[in-house]
PDB file of C-alpha atoms in Angstrom:
ATOM      1  CA  UNK A   1      -0.030   0.111   0.419  1.00 66.00           C
ATOM      2  CA  UNK A   2       1.270   3.744  -0.798  1.00 67.00           C
ATOM      3  CA  UNK A   3       1.950   5.792   2.465  1.00 86.00           C
ATOM      4  CA  UNK A   4       1.383   8.946   1.207  1.00 94.00           C
ATOM      5  CA  UNK A   5      -2.254  10.257   1.196  1.00 95.00           C
ATOM      6  CA  UNK A   6      -2.743  13.336  -1.621  1.00 97.00           C
ATOM      7  CA  UNK A   7      -6.041  15.597  -2.303  1.00 98.00           C
ATOM      8  CA  UNK A   8      -7.780  14.107  -5.568  1.00 97.00           C
ATOM      9  CA  UNK A   9      -7.995  16.848  -7.624  1.00 97.00           C
ATOM     10  CA  UNK A  10      -7.132  20.613  -7.082  1.00 97.00           C
ATOM     11  CA  UNK A  11      -6.871  23.423  -9.355  1.00 97.00           C
ATOM     12  CA  UNK A  12      -4.479  26.412 -10.662  1.00 96.00           C
ATOM     13  CA  UNK A  13      -4.404  29.781 -11.889  1.00 97.00           C
ATOM     14  CA  UNK A  14      -2.092  29.388 -15.127  1.00 97.00           C
ATOM     15  CA  UNK A  15       0.696  32.039 -13.801  1.00 97.00           C
ATOM     16  CA  UNK A  16      -0.134  31.329  -9.971  1.00 97.00           C
ATOM     17  CA  UNK A  17       1.917  28.765  -7.844  1.00 97.00           C
ATOM     18  CA  UNK A  18       0.724  24.982  -7.279  1.00 98.00           C
ATOM     19  CA  UNK A  19       0.877  23.805  -3.865  1.00 98.00           C
ATOM     20  CA  UNK A  20       0.387  20.285  -4.274  1.00 98.00           C
ATOM     21  CA  UNK A  21       0.207  18.692  -0.545  1.00 98.00           C
ATOM     22  CA  UNK A  22       1.478  15.446   0.619  1.00 97.00           C
ATOM     23  CA  UNK A  23       0.677  13.469   4.339  1.00 96.00           C
ATOM     24  CA  UNK A  24       3.085  10.741   5.319  1.00 94.00           C
ATOM     25  CA  UNK A  25       3.019  10.320   8.999  1.00 93.00           C
ATOM     26  CA  UNK A  26       4.192   6.904   8.444  1.00 89.00           C
ATOM     27  CA  UNK A  27       7.851   7.451   7.386  1.00 90.00           C
ATOM     28  CA  UNK A  28      10.393   6.375   8.622  1.00 86.00           C
ATOM     29  CA  UNK A  29      13.607   8.285   9.652  1.00 81.00           C
ATOM     30  CA  UNK A  30      15.426   7.248   6.288  1.00 84.00           C
ATOM     31  CA  UNK A  31      12.954   7.123   3.666  1.00 89.00           C
ATOM     32  CA  UNK A  32      13.095   9.321   1.075  1.00 91.00           C
ATOM     33  CA  UNK A  33       9.982  11.610  -0.237  1.00 93.00           C
ATOM     34  CA  UNK A  34       9.752  11.201  -4.390  1.00 95.00           C
ATOM     35  CA  UNK A  35       7.474  13.246  -6.351  1.00 97.00           C
ATOM     36  CA  UNK A  36       6.402  12.371 -10.221  1.00 97.00           C
ATOM     37  CA  UNK A  37       3.830  13.808 -12.386  1.00 98.00           C
ATOM     38  CA  UNK A  38       2.313  12.137 -15.493  1.00 97.00           C
ATOM     39  CA  UNK A  39       0.490  13.752 -18.444  1.00 95.00           C
ATOM     40  CA  UNK A  40      -2.101  11.843 -19.892  1.00 88.00           C
ATOM     41  CA  UNK A  41      -0.846   8.441 -21.729  1.00 85.00           C
ATOM     42  CA  UNK A  42       2.620   9.018 -20.968  1.00 94.00           C
ATOM     43  CA  UNK A  43       4.996   7.927 -18.677  1.00 96.00           C
ATOM     44  CA  UNK A  44       5.749   9.129 -15.323  1.00 97.00           C
ATOM     45  CA  UNK A  45       8.358  12.178 -15.055  1.00 97.00           C
ATOM     46  CA  UNK A  46      10.584  12.197 -12.176  1.00 96.00           C
ATOM     47  CA  UNK A  47      10.401  15.839 -10.176  1.00 97.00           C
ATOM     48  CA  UNK A  48      12.053  16.421  -7.633  1.00 95.00           C
ATOM     49  CA  UNK A  49      12.846  14.219  -4.008  1.00 94.00           C
ATOM     50  CA  UNK A  50      14.173  14.147  -0.574  1.00 93.00           C
ATOM     51  CA  UNK A  51      14.940  13.571   2.263  1.00 92.00           C
ATOM     52  CA  UNK A  52      14.527  15.922   5.151  1.00 91.00           C
ATOM     53  CA  UNK A  53      15.603  19.411   3.654  1.00 89.00           C
ATOM     54  CA  UNK A  54      14.130  21.644   0.959  1.00 94.00           C
ATOM     55  CA  UNK A  55      14.579  21.027  -2.332  1.00 95.00           C
ATOM     56  CA  UNK A  56      14.512  23.585  -5.451  1.00 96.00           C
ATOM     57  CA  UNK A  57      15.134  22.596  -8.913  1.00 94.00           C
ATOM     58  CA  UNK A  58      14.614  23.754 -11.990  1.00 95.00           C
ATOM     59  CA  UNK A  59      10.706  22.189 -12.179  1.00 95.00           C
ATOM     60  CA  UNK A  60       9.998  22.520  -8.617  1.00 97.00           C
ATOM     61  CA  UNK A  61      10.491  23.008  -5.068  1.00 98.00           C
ATOM     62  CA  UNK A  62      10.167  20.446  -2.102  1.00 98.00           C
ATOM     63  CA  UNK A  63       9.191  21.748   1.496  1.00 97.00           C
ATOM     64  CA  UNK A  64       9.767  18.874   3.922  1.00 96.00           C
ATOM     65  CA  UNK A  65       8.232  19.434   7.614  1.00 95.00           C
ATOM     66  CA  UNK A  66      10.935  19.216  10.299  1.00 94.00           C
ATOM     67  CA  UNK A  67       9.051  16.227  11.894  1.00 94.00           C
ATOM     68  CA  UNK A  68       8.341  15.157   8.051  1.00 94.00           C
ATOM     69  CA  UNK A  69       5.152  13.482   8.581  1.00 94.00           C
ATOM     70  CA  UNK A  70       3.946  16.005   5.341  1.00 96.00           C
ATOM     71  CA  UNK A  71       5.203  17.643   2.277  1.00 97.00           C
ATOM     72  CA  UNK A  72       4.202  20.373  -0.286  1.00 98.00           C
ATOM     73  CA  UNK A  73       5.563  20.560  -4.118  1.00 98.00           C
ATOM     74  CA  UNK A  74       5.114  23.955  -5.681  1.00 98.00           C
ATOM     75  CA  UNK A  75       5.084  24.832  -8.509  1.00 98.00           C
ATOM     76  CA  UNK A  76       6.269  28.347  -8.739  1.00 97.00           C
ATOM     77  CA  UNK A  77       4.974  29.595 -11.966  1.00 96.00           C
ATOM     78  CA  UNK A  78       2.035  26.872 -13.698  1.00 97.00           C
ATOM     79  CA  UNK A  79       1.502  27.102 -16.502  1.00 97.00           C
ATOM     80  CA  UNK A  80      -1.308  24.840 -19.073  1.00 97.00           C
ATOM     81  CA  UNK A  81       0.927  21.762 -19.714  1.00 96.00           C
ATOM     82  CA  UNK A  82       1.701  21.365 -16.398  1.00 97.00           C
ATOM     83  CA  UNK A  83      -1.824  19.925 -15.713  1.00 97.00           C
ATOM     84  CA  UNK A  84      -1.267  16.530 -15.165  1.00 98.00           C
ATOM     85  CA  UNK A  85      -1.588  14.020 -12.744  1.00 98.00           C
ATOM     86  CA  UNK A  86       1.433  14.385  -9.546  1.00 98.00           C
ATOM     87  CA  UNK A  87       2.000  11.561  -7.726  1.00 97.00           C
ATOM     88  CA  UNK A  88       3.950  12.091  -3.880  1.00 97.00           C
ATOM     89  CA  UNK A  89       5.377   8.549  -3.430  1.00 95.00           C
ATOM     90  CA  UNK A  90       8.021   7.261   0.076  1.00 91.00           C
ATOM     91  CA  UNK A  91      10.781   5.044  -1.323  1.00 79.00           C
ATOM     92  CA  UNK A  92      10.032   1.399   0.416  1.00 72.00           C
ATOM     93  CA  UNK A  93      12.668  -1.326   0.360  1.00 68.00           C
ATOM     94  CA  UNK A  94      14.344  -2.549  -3.051  1.00 74.00           C
ATOM     95  CA  UNK A  95      14.239   0.627  -4.554  1.00 82.00           C
ATOM     96  CA  UNK A  96      10.066  -0.248  -5.098  1.00 87.00           C
ATOM     97  CA  UNK A  97       7.921   2.943  -6.012  1.00 90.00           C
ATOM     98  CA  UNK A  98       4.351   2.115  -4.949  1.00 89.00           C
ATOM     99  CA  UNK A  99       1.640   4.753  -6.276  1.00 91.00           C
ATOM    100  CA  UNK A 100      -1.399   6.362  -4.764  1.00 91.00           C
ATOM    101  CA  UNK A 101      -3.910   7.568  -6.196  1.00 93.00           C
ATOM    102  CA  UNK A 102      -2.132  10.875  -6.757  1.00 96.00           C
ATOM    103  CA  UNK A 103      -3.651  14.377  -7.371  1.00 98.00           C
ATOM    104  CA  UNK A 104      -5.018  15.842 -10.439  1.00 97.00           C
ATOM    105  CA  UNK A 105      -4.164  19.182 -11.315  1.00 98.00           C
ATOM    106  CA  UNK A 106      -6.010  21.310 -13.756  1.00 98.00           C
ATOM    107  CA  UNK A 107      -4.086  24.350 -14.687  1.00 97.00           C
ATOM    108  CA  UNK A 108      -6.971  26.839 -15.875  1.00 97.00           C
ATOM    109  CA  UNK A 109      -5.716  30.094 -18.592  1.00 95.00           C
TER     110      UNK A 109
ATOM    111  CA  UNK B   1      17.722  13.119 -16.498  1.00 70.00           C
ATOM    112  CA  UNK B   2      18.162   9.980 -17.851  1.00 85.00           C
ATOM    113  CA  UNK B   3      16.126   8.310 -20.697  1.00 92.00           C
ATOM    114  CA  UNK B   4      14.771   4.866 -20.114  1.00 96.00           C
ATOM    115  CA  UNK B   5      13.328   3.417 -23.556  1.00 96.00           C
ATOM    116  CA  UNK B   6      10.622   1.608 -23.813  1.00 97.00           C
ATOM    117  CA  UNK B   7       9.174  -0.544 -27.371  1.00 97.00           C
ATOM    118  CA  UNK B   8       6.394  -0.156 -28.680  1.00 97.00           C
ATOM    119  CA  UNK B   9       5.086   1.951 -28.308  1.00 97.00           C
ATOM    120  CA  UNK B  10       1.266   0.414 -28.612  1.00 97.00           C
ATOM    121  CA  UNK B  11       0.866  -3.322 -30.302  1.00 97.00           C
ATOM    122  CA  UNK B  12      -2.291  -5.093 -31.052  1.00 97.00           C
ATOM    123  CA  UNK B  13      -2.243  -8.645 -30.859  1.00 96.00           C
ATOM    124  CA  UNK B  14      -5.041 -11.637 -31.015  1.00 96.00           C
ATOM    125  CA  UNK B  15      -6.150 -13.263 -28.749  1.00 97.00           C
ATOM    126  CA  UNK B  16      -3.737 -16.612 -27.779  1.00 96.00           C
ATOM    127  CA  UNK B  17      -0.443 -14.357 -28.783  1.00 97.00           C
ATOM    128  CA  UNK B  18       2.317 -13.763 -26.517  1.00 97.00           C
ATOM    129  CA  UNK B  19       3.951 -10.305 -27.059  1.00 97.00           C
ATOM    130  CA  UNK B  20       7.232  -8.903 -26.152  1.00 97.00           C
ATOM    131  CA  UNK B  21       8.037  -5.196 -24.924  1.00 98.00           C
ATOM    132  CA  UNK B  22      11.473  -3.871 -23.913  1.00 97.00           C
ATOM    133  CA  UNK B  23      12.803  -1.507 -22.179  1.00 97.00           C
ATOM    134  CA  UNK B  24      16.430   0.101 -21.865  1.00 96.00           C
ATOM    135  CA  UNK B  25      18.127   2.438 -20.542  1.00 95.00           C
ATOM    136  CA  UNK B  26      19.908   4.924 -22.960  1.00 94.00           C
ATOM    137  CA  UNK B  27      22.875   6.148 -21.167  1.00 89.00           C
ATOM    138  CA  UNK B  28      22.866   4.383 -17.788  1.00 91.00           C
ATOM    139  CA  UNK B  29      23.464   1.213 -16.475  1.00 91.00           C
ATOM    140  CA  UNK B  30      20.629  -0.268 -14.426  1.00 89.00           C
ATOM    141  CA  UNK B  31      20.588  -3.596 -12.507  1.00 87.00           C
ATOM    142  CA  UNK B  32      17.238  -2.759 -11.652  1.00 92.00           C
ATOM    143  CA  UNK B  33      14.113  -2.336 -14.263  1.00 95.00           C
ATOM    144  CA  UNK B  34      10.422  -2.283 -13.191  1.00 96.00           C
ATOM    145  CA  UNK B  35       7.642  -3.037 -14.193  1.00 97.00           C
ATOM    146  CA  UNK B  36       3.998  -1.643 -13.579  1.00 97.00           C
ATOM    147  CA  UNK B  37       0.614  -1.748 -15.290  1.00 97.00           C
ATOM    148  CA  UNK B  38      -2.046   0.558 -15.155  1.00 96.00           C
ATOM    149  CA  UNK B  39      -5.646   0.716 -16.421  1.00 95.00           C
ATOM    150  CA  UNK B  40      -8.192   3.128 -17.486  1.00 92.00           C
ATOM    151  CA  UNK B  41      -8.127   6.274 -15.035  1.00 90.00           C
ATOM    152  CA  UNK B  42      -6.451   4.189 -12.050  1.00 93.00           C
ATOM    153  CA  UNK B  43      -2.674   4.401 -10.821  1.00 93.00           C
ATOM    154  CA  UNK B  44       0.680   1.953 -11.641  1.00 95.00           C
ATOM    155  CA  UNK B  45       0.646  -1.029 -10.530  1.00 95.00           C
ATOM    156  CA  UNK B  46       3.815  -2.469  -9.668  1.00 95.00           C
ATOM    157  CA  UNK B  47       4.040  -6.413 -11.403  1.00 96.00           C
ATOM    158  CA  UNK B  48       7.990  -7.168 -10.531  1.00 96.00           C
ATOM    159  CA  UNK B  49      11.286  -6.330  -9.875  1.00 94.00           C
ATOM    160  CA  UNK B  50      13.788  -7.222 -12.896  1.00 92.00           C
ATOM    161  CA  UNK B  51      17.204  -7.648 -11.565  1.00 89.00           C
ATOM    162  CA  UNK B  52      19.948  -8.320 -13.802  1.00 87.00           C
ATOM    163  CA  UNK B  53      21.230 -11.850 -13.979  1.00 85.00           C
ATOM    164  CA  UNK B  54      18.469 -12.854 -11.320  1.00 87.00           C
ATOM    165  CA  UNK B  55      14.766 -14.352 -11.176  1.00 90.00           C
ATOM    166  CA  UNK B  56      12.698 -11.244 -11.542  1.00 93.00           C
ATOM    167  CA  UNK B  57      10.858 -11.011  -7.828  1.00 94.00           C
ATOM    168  CA  UNK B  58       6.928 -10.827  -8.687  1.00 96.00           C
ATOM    169  CA  UNK B  59       4.523  -8.009  -6.406  1.00 94.00           C
ATOM    170  CA  UNK B  60       1.162 -10.229  -5.147  1.00 94.00           C
ATOM    171  CA  UNK B  61      -0.974 -11.554  -7.330  1.00 94.00           C
ATOM    172  CA  UNK B  62       1.196 -11.337 -10.085  1.00 96.00           C
ATOM    173  CA  UNK B  63       1.755 -14.942 -12.939  1.00 94.00           C
ATOM    174  CA  UNK B  64       5.425 -15.232 -12.996  1.00 93.00           C
ATOM    175  CA  UNK B  65       4.327 -17.837 -15.932  1.00 95.00           C
ATOM    176  CA  UNK B  66       1.705 -14.881 -17.138  1.00 96.00           C
ATOM    177  CA  UNK B  67       4.085 -12.521 -17.419  1.00 97.00           C
ATOM    178  CA  UNK B  68       7.400 -13.363 -18.474  1.00 96.00           C
ATOM    179  CA  UNK B  69      10.414 -11.132 -17.662  1.00 95.00           C
ATOM    180  CA  UNK B  70      14.062 -11.037 -18.755  1.00 92.00           C
ATOM    181  CA  UNK B  71      17.006  -9.171 -17.097  1.00 90.00           C
ATOM    182  CA  UNK B  72      19.941 -10.211 -19.687  1.00 83.00           C
ATOM    183  CA  UNK B  73      22.298  -7.270 -19.833  1.00 91.00           C
ATOM    184  CA  UNK B  74      22.616  -3.800 -17.350  1.00 91.00           C
ATOM    185  CA  UNK B  75      20.674  -2.083 -20.126  1.00 94.00           C
ATOM    186  CA  UNK B  76      17.640  -4.236 -22.064  1.00 95.00           C
ATOM    187  CA  UNK B  77      14.676  -6.264 -19.486  1.00 95.00           C
ATOM    188  CA  UNK B  78      11.880  -7.196 -21.117  1.00 96.00           C
ATOM    189  CA  UNK B  79       8.426  -7.987 -20.474  1.00 97.00           C
ATOM    190  CA  UNK B  80       6.455 -11.228 -22.460  1.00 97.00           C
ATOM    191  CA  UNK B  81       2.536 -11.379 -22.332  1.00 97.00           C
ATOM    192  CA  UNK B  82       1.623 -14.680 -22.368  1.00 97.00           C
ATOM    193  CA  UNK B  83      -1.795 -16.138 -24.352  1.00 96.00           C
ATOM    194  CA  UNK B  84      -2.261 -12.827 -23.723  1.00 96.00           C
ATOM    195  CA  UNK B  85      -6.384 -12.414 -23.072  1.00 96.00           C
ATOM    196  CA  UNK B  86      -8.457  -9.319 -23.976  1.00 96.00           C
ATOM    197  CA  UNK B  87      -7.942  -8.967 -19.896  1.00 96.00           C
ATOM    198  CA  UNK B  88      -4.593  -8.798 -20.693  1.00 97.00           C
ATOM    199  CA  UNK B  89      -5.241  -4.850 -22.839  1.00 97.00           C
ATOM    200  CA  UNK B  90      -3.133  -2.277 -20.539  1.00 97.00           C
ATOM    201  CA  UNK B  91      -0.610  -0.315 -20.462  1.00 97.00           C
ATOM    202  CA  UNK B  92       2.803  -0.988 -19.349  1.00 98.00           C
ATOM    203  CA  UNK B  93       5.211   1.051 -17.720  1.00 98.00           C
ATOM    204  CA  UNK B  94       8.662  -0.029 -17.315  1.00 97.00           C
ATOM    205  CA  UNK B  95      11.510   2.630 -15.328  1.00 96.00           C
ATOM    206  CA  UNK B  96      15.140   1.285 -14.605  1.00 95.00           C
ATOM    207  CA  UNK B  97      17.187   3.008 -11.515  1.00 91.00           C
ATOM    208  CA  UNK B  98      19.717   5.052 -11.976  1.00 89.00           C
ATOM    209  CA  UNK B  99      22.671   6.053 -10.013  1.00 84.00           C
ATOM    210  CA  UNK B 100      23.150   9.648  -9.672  1.00 77.00           C
ATOM    211  CA  UNK B 101      26.239  10.534  -6.175  1.00 75.00           C
ATOM    212  CA  UNK B 102      24.452   9.087  -3.680  1.00 72.00           C
ATOM    213  CA  UNK B 103      20.702   9.238  -4.945  1.00 79.00           C
ATOM    214  CA  UNK B 104      18.699   6.523  -6.676  1.00 85.00           C
ATOM    215  CA  UNK B 105      16.183   7.935  -9.140  1.00 91.00           C
ATOM    216  CA  UNK B 106      13.649   6.190 -11.376  1.00 93.00           C
ATOM    217  CA  UNK B 107      13.267   6.946 -15.217  1.00 95.00           C
ATOM    218  CA  UNK B 108      10.345   5.850 -16.391  1.00 97.00           C
ATOM    219  CA  UNK B 109       9.302   5.053 -20.160  1.00 97.00           C
ATOM    220  CA  UNK B 110       6.756   6.123 -22.420  1.00 97.00           C
ATOM    221  CA  UNK B 111       4.323   2.940 -22.121  1.00 97.00           C
ATOM    222  CA  UNK B 112       3.449  -0.116 -23.649  1.00 98.00           C
ATOM    223  CA  UNK B 113      -0.434   0.420 -24.350  1.00 97.00           C
ATOM    224  CA  UNK B 114      -1.672  -3.760 -25.015  1.00 97.00           C
ATOM    225  CA  UNK B 115      -4.798  -4.260 -26.592  1.00 97.00           C
ATOM    226  CA  UNK B 116      -6.007  -7.864 -26.703  1.00 97.00           C
ATOM    227  CA  UNK B 117      -8.845  -8.615 -29.698  1.00 95.00           C
TER     228      UNK B 117
END
């Protein structure tokens, strides 16, 4: 079973920041949080991952709470092409990624 | 990021035939690859872990004789759906683990849409 919970869907206005929350209250001390997204009929695309520090790359920022029980993915300036299903995943043993239902982000003009 | 190539992107076959799907890591070596399937409007479901040079590890409920996995080299894993039936119609996706420094990141192929008539 997935170790994360996410809202089913979210809307965001084009050009605004999209903040996608994720709860992972049972995460263990050495487990990483990974974010992927899947645009319709394509394979998932890696976005970012982190352990306990906040992370930023060219795609997004990842904010992890101090107790590591939740995190937020931030897309600073959402575009229509960012419309996708976003998956927050806690990596388990043997490097497996167990996908939950994810959040469907709809970016609107 | 690293590139994972999956072939074919789409296949249509008759019931009872076997279908082979290839997954290649193009610019890195992967000792571990993973196979997923995804039904419409559903999330990805992990089927098996493909280990280079050894037998694949299947998730509970996945028939190993139905879904044959071979990982003969560090850049290629294949999934063969044997004696395919309409209920095997699905979107099959592979991933490969790339080691970048001390980080392991899974990169995914574009997927293969299998339609069994």
